Amino acid sequence: MIEEIWLGISGIFMLLGAVGLLRFKCFYLRAHSATMTTVGGVCLSLFYFAYKTLWSIFSFKTLLIIIFLLLTSPTATHAISHAAFVNGIKPKSLVKNEMEGEK
Amino acid sequence: MMFEYIIFISALMVLIRVIIGPSFADRTIASDLLINLLILYMILYSINTRSVIYLDIAILLSILSFTGTLSIARWVRKK
């Protein structure tokens, strides 16, 4: 019962993230939807699997994967967004460009 | 079994964005997401076959996707 609810919520997060990746019209909105919601869904599901098999080698490696995912996916998204901004992909509602003349 | 179907449908939608995406950044973000879904599927597979080696592959895949995304961001040049 608890298993189905938990995994169902995680699956809903992943589906919503993938649908948002398809339907948004601005690149920065797509990046938000792609990394935040899907990584959240994946980590919820991994927390459940680590809880089921707690105190074993499986749960230690799963917790390691969770920590690594939560640490590195915002960094990667920030790097790609900076590269896209410098290369000319501007958001739809840009008011003031504070990064004039950056390489 | 429902959970694998949900992962599969999400992966199909992300694959459409990899093909369509009108710039390099769309494709990079979508491929990073595909590897995240693959990590989740590998953990499910390791539970199914009761074998621990697939977790090491999942850790390595996350490291690879991270360094790949960072190298694309570092070396893209202005047109």
Short mmCIF file of C-alpha atoms in Angstrom, two decimals:
data_model
loop_
_atom_site.label_atom_id
_atom_site.label_comp_id
_atom_site.label_asym_id
_atom_site.label_seq_id
_atom_site.Cartn_x
_atom_site.Cartn_y
_atom_site.Cartn_z
CA MET A 1 0.00 0.00 0.00
CA ILE A 2 2.70 2.46 1.04
CA GLU A 3 4.88 1.18 -1.77
CA GLU A 4 2.32 1.89 -4.45
CA ILE A 5 1.59 5.39 -3.19
CA TRP A 6 5.25 6.32 -2.92
CA LEU A 7 6.27 4.96 -6.28
CA GLY A 8 3.14 6.45 -7.84
CA ILE A 9 4.07 9.92 -6.62
CA SER A 10 7.58 9.48 -7.95
CA GLY A 11 6.23 8.34 -11.30
CA ILE A 12 3.89 11.33 -11.49
CA PHE A 13 6.84 13.65 -10.88
CA MET A 14 8.84 12.05 -13.66
CA LEU A 15 5.95 12.15 -16.13
CA LEU A 16 5.24 15.79 -15.38
CA GLY A 17 8.89 16.66 -15.83
CA ALA A 18 9.02 14.92 -19.20
CA VAL A 19 5.80 16.57 -20.39
CA GLY A 20 7.12 19.96 -19.34
CA LEU A 21 10.28 19.31 -21.30
CA LEU A 22 8.18 18.82 -24.43
CA ARG A 23 5.68 21.65 -24.09
CA PHE A 24 7.49 24.74 -22.87
CA LYS A 25 8.54 27.35 -25.41
CA CYS A 26 11.53 28.86 -23.62
CA PHE A 27 14.81 27.02 -23.11
CA TYR A 28 15.29 28.09 -19.49
CA LEU A 29 11.83 26.86 -18.52
CA ARG A 30 12.60 23.53 -20.15
CA ALA A 31 15.85 23.28 -18.20
CA HIS A 32 14.02 23.95 -14.94
CA SER A 33 11.38 21.36 -15.63
CA ALA A 34 13.88 18.81 -16.84
CA THR A 35 16.29 18.78 -13.96
CA MET A 36 14.28 19.79 -10.93
CA THR A 37 11.21 17.61 -11.22
CA THR A 38 12.75 14.51 -12.75
CA VAL A 39 15.70 14.41 -10.37
CA GLY A 40 13.20 14.85 -7.53
CA GLY A 41 11.16 11.93 -8.78
CA VAL A 42 14.19 9.70 -9.20
CA CYS A 43 15.50 10.53 -5.73
CA LEU A 44 12.12 9.83 -4.12
CA SER A 45 12.07 6.39 -5.65
CA LEU A 46 15.67 5.72 -4.68
CA PHE A 47 14.92 6.71 -1.09
CA TYR A 48 12.20 4.08 -1.03
CA PHE A 49 14.52 1.38 -2.31
CA ALA A 50 17.19 2.35 0.21
CA TYR A 51 14.60 2.14 2.99
CA LYS A 52 13.41 -1.29 1.91
CA THR A 53 16.87 -2.83 2.07
CA LEU A 54 18.35 -0.76 4.85
CA TRP A 55 21.76 -1.52 6.34
CA SER A 56 23.09 -3.53 3.49
CA ILE A 57 25.61 -2.87 0.75
CA PHE A 58 22.74 -2.11 -1.62
CA SER A 59 21.42 0.75 0.49
CA PHE A 60 24.85 2.29 0.96
CA LYS A 61 25.46 2.44 -2.76
CA THR A 62 21.97 3.79 -3.39
CA LEU A 63 22.48 6.55 -0.84
CA LEU A 64 25.77 7.36 -2.56
CA ILE A 65 23.95 7.70 -5.88
CA ILE A 66 21.34 9.96 -4.28
CA ILE A 67 23.97 12.25 -2.75
CA PHE A 68 25.87 12.46 -6.02
CA LEU A 69 22.77 13.23 -8.08
CA LEU A 70 21.60 15.95 -5.71
CA LEU A 71 25.04 17.55 -5.68
CA THR A 72 25.88 17.51 -9.35
CA SER A 73 22.75 18.08 -11.38
CA PRO A 74 22.27 21.76 -10.40
CA THR A 75 25.92 22.41 -11.24
CA ALA A 76 25.56 20.85 -14.68
CA THR A 77 22.35 22.74 -15.42
CA HIS A 78 23.92 26.01 -14.36
CA ALA A 79 26.92 25.41 -16.63
CA ILE A 80 24.73 24.60 -19.65
CA SER A 81 22.50 27.61 -19.00
CA HIS A 82 25.50 29.92 -18.85
CA ALA A 83 26.88 28.48 -22.08
CA ALA A 84 23.50 28.90 -23.77
CA PHE A 85 23.19 32.51 -22.61
CA VAL A 86 26.65 33.45 -23.86
CA ASN A 87 25.92 31.76 -27.18
CA GLY A 88 22.81 33.77 -27.89
CA ILE A 89 19.81 31.93 -26.46
CA LYS A 90 17.96 34.62 -24.57
CA PRO A 91 14.83 34.14 -22.44
CA LYS A 92 11.55 35.36 -23.80
CA SER A 93 11.01 38.03 -21.15
CA LEU A 94 14.46 39.56 -20.79
CA VAL A 95 14.41 43.00 -19.19
CA LYS A 96 18.04 43.92 -18.64
CA ASN A 97 21.15 42.14 -19.79
CA GLU A 98 23.64 42.38 -16.94
CA MET A 99 26.30 40.23 -18.59
CA GLU A 100 27.27 42.51 -21.45
CA GLY A 101 30.60 41.72 -22.97
CA GLU A 102 31.35 38.50 -21.12
CA LYS A 103 33.17 35.74 -22.89
CA MET B 1 5.63 -3.49 -13.70
CA MET B 2 3.72 -0.23 -13.85
CA PHE B 3 6.78 1.62 -12.69
CA GLU B 4 8.87 0.44 -15.61
CA TYR B 5 6.15 1.56 -18.00
CA ILE B 6 6.17 5.04 -16.49
CA ILE B 7 9.93 5.27 -16.89
CA PHE B 8 9.63 4.04 -20.47
CA ILE B 9 7.00 6.64 -21.43
CA SER B 10 9.05 9.44 -19.88
CA ALA B 11 12.12 8.25 -21.77
CA LEU B 12 10.20 8.32 -25.05
CA MET B 13 9.13 11.90 -24.47
CA VAL B 14 12.65 12.96 -23.63
CA LEU B 15 13.88 11.20 -26.77
CA ILE B 16 11.53 13.36 -28.84
CA ARG B 17 13.14 16.44 -27.32
CA VAL B 18 16.62 15.09 -28.13
CA ILE B 19 15.62 14.76 -31.79
CA ILE B 20 13.67 18.01 -32.16
CA GLY B 21 15.56 20.39 -29.85
CA PRO B 22 16.59 23.43 -31.86
CA SER B 23 19.91 24.02 -30.14
CA PHE B 24 22.79 22.16 -28.58
CA ALA B 25 21.70 23.04 -25.04
CA ASP B 26 18.31 21.34 -25.43
CA ARG B 27 19.97 18.15 -26.56
CA THR B 28 22.52 18.23 -23.73
CA ILE B 29 19.94 18.68 -21.01
CA ALA B 30 17.73 15.97 -22.50
CA SER B 31 20.56 13.46 -22.77
CA ASP B 32 21.55 14.13 -19.17
CA LEU B 33 17.96 13.37 -18.22
CA LEU B 34 17.98 10.15 -20.26
CA ILE B 35 21.00 8.94 -18.32
CA ASN B 36 19.25 9.74 -15.04
CA LEU B 37 16.29 7.59 -16.09
CA LEU B 38 18.70 4.86 -17.09
CA ILE B 39 20.27 4.98 -13.61
CA LEU B 40 16.86 4.44 -12.03
CA TYR B 41 16.14 1.56 -14.37
CA MET B 42 19.49 -0.05 -13.57
CA ILE B 43 18.73 -0.01 -9.85
CA LEU B 44 15.39 -1.69 -10.55
CA TYR B 45 17.16 -4.29 -12.65
CA SER B 46 19.69 -5.01 -9.92
CA ILE B 47 16.82 -5.61 -7.49
CA ASN B 48 15.23 -7.97 -9.98
CA THR B 49 18.29 -10.12 -10.71
CA ARG B 50 19.68 -9.85 -7.15
CA SER B 51 23.12 -8.88 -8.34
CA VAL B 52 25.16 -6.02 -6.92
CA ILE B 53 27.37 -5.18 -9.87
CA TYR B 54 24.74 -3.08 -11.62
CA LEU B 55 24.93 -0.46 -8.87
CA ASP B 56 28.58 0.21 -9.67
CA ILE B 57 27.60 0.75 -13.29
CA ALA B 58 24.93 3.23 -12.14
CA ILE B 59 27.45 5.22 -10.08
CA LEU B 60 29.80 5.37 -13.04
CA LEU B 61 27.02 6.49 -15.38
CA SER B 62 26.17 9.43 -13.15
CA ILE B 63 29.80 10.52 -13.07
CA LEU B 64 30.03 10.19 -16.86
CA SER B 65 26.94 12.26 -17.52
CA PHE B 66 28.19 14.98 -15.19
CA THR B 67 31.61 15.30 -16.81
CA GLY B 68 30.13 15.07 -20.30
CA THR B 69 27.71 17.91 -19.65
CA LEU B 70 30.44 20.05 -18.14
CA SER B 71 32.79 19.48 -21.08
CA ILE B 72 30.12 20.48 -23.60
CA ALA B 73 29.44 23.64 -21.62
CA ARG B 74 33.13 24.46 -21.39
CA TRP B 75 34.11 23.98 -25.01
CA VAL B 76 31.19 25.38 -26.96
CA ARG B 77 32.37 28.29 -29.01
CA LYS B 78 30.59 31.43 -30.08
CA LYS B 79 29.44 31.25 -33.68
#
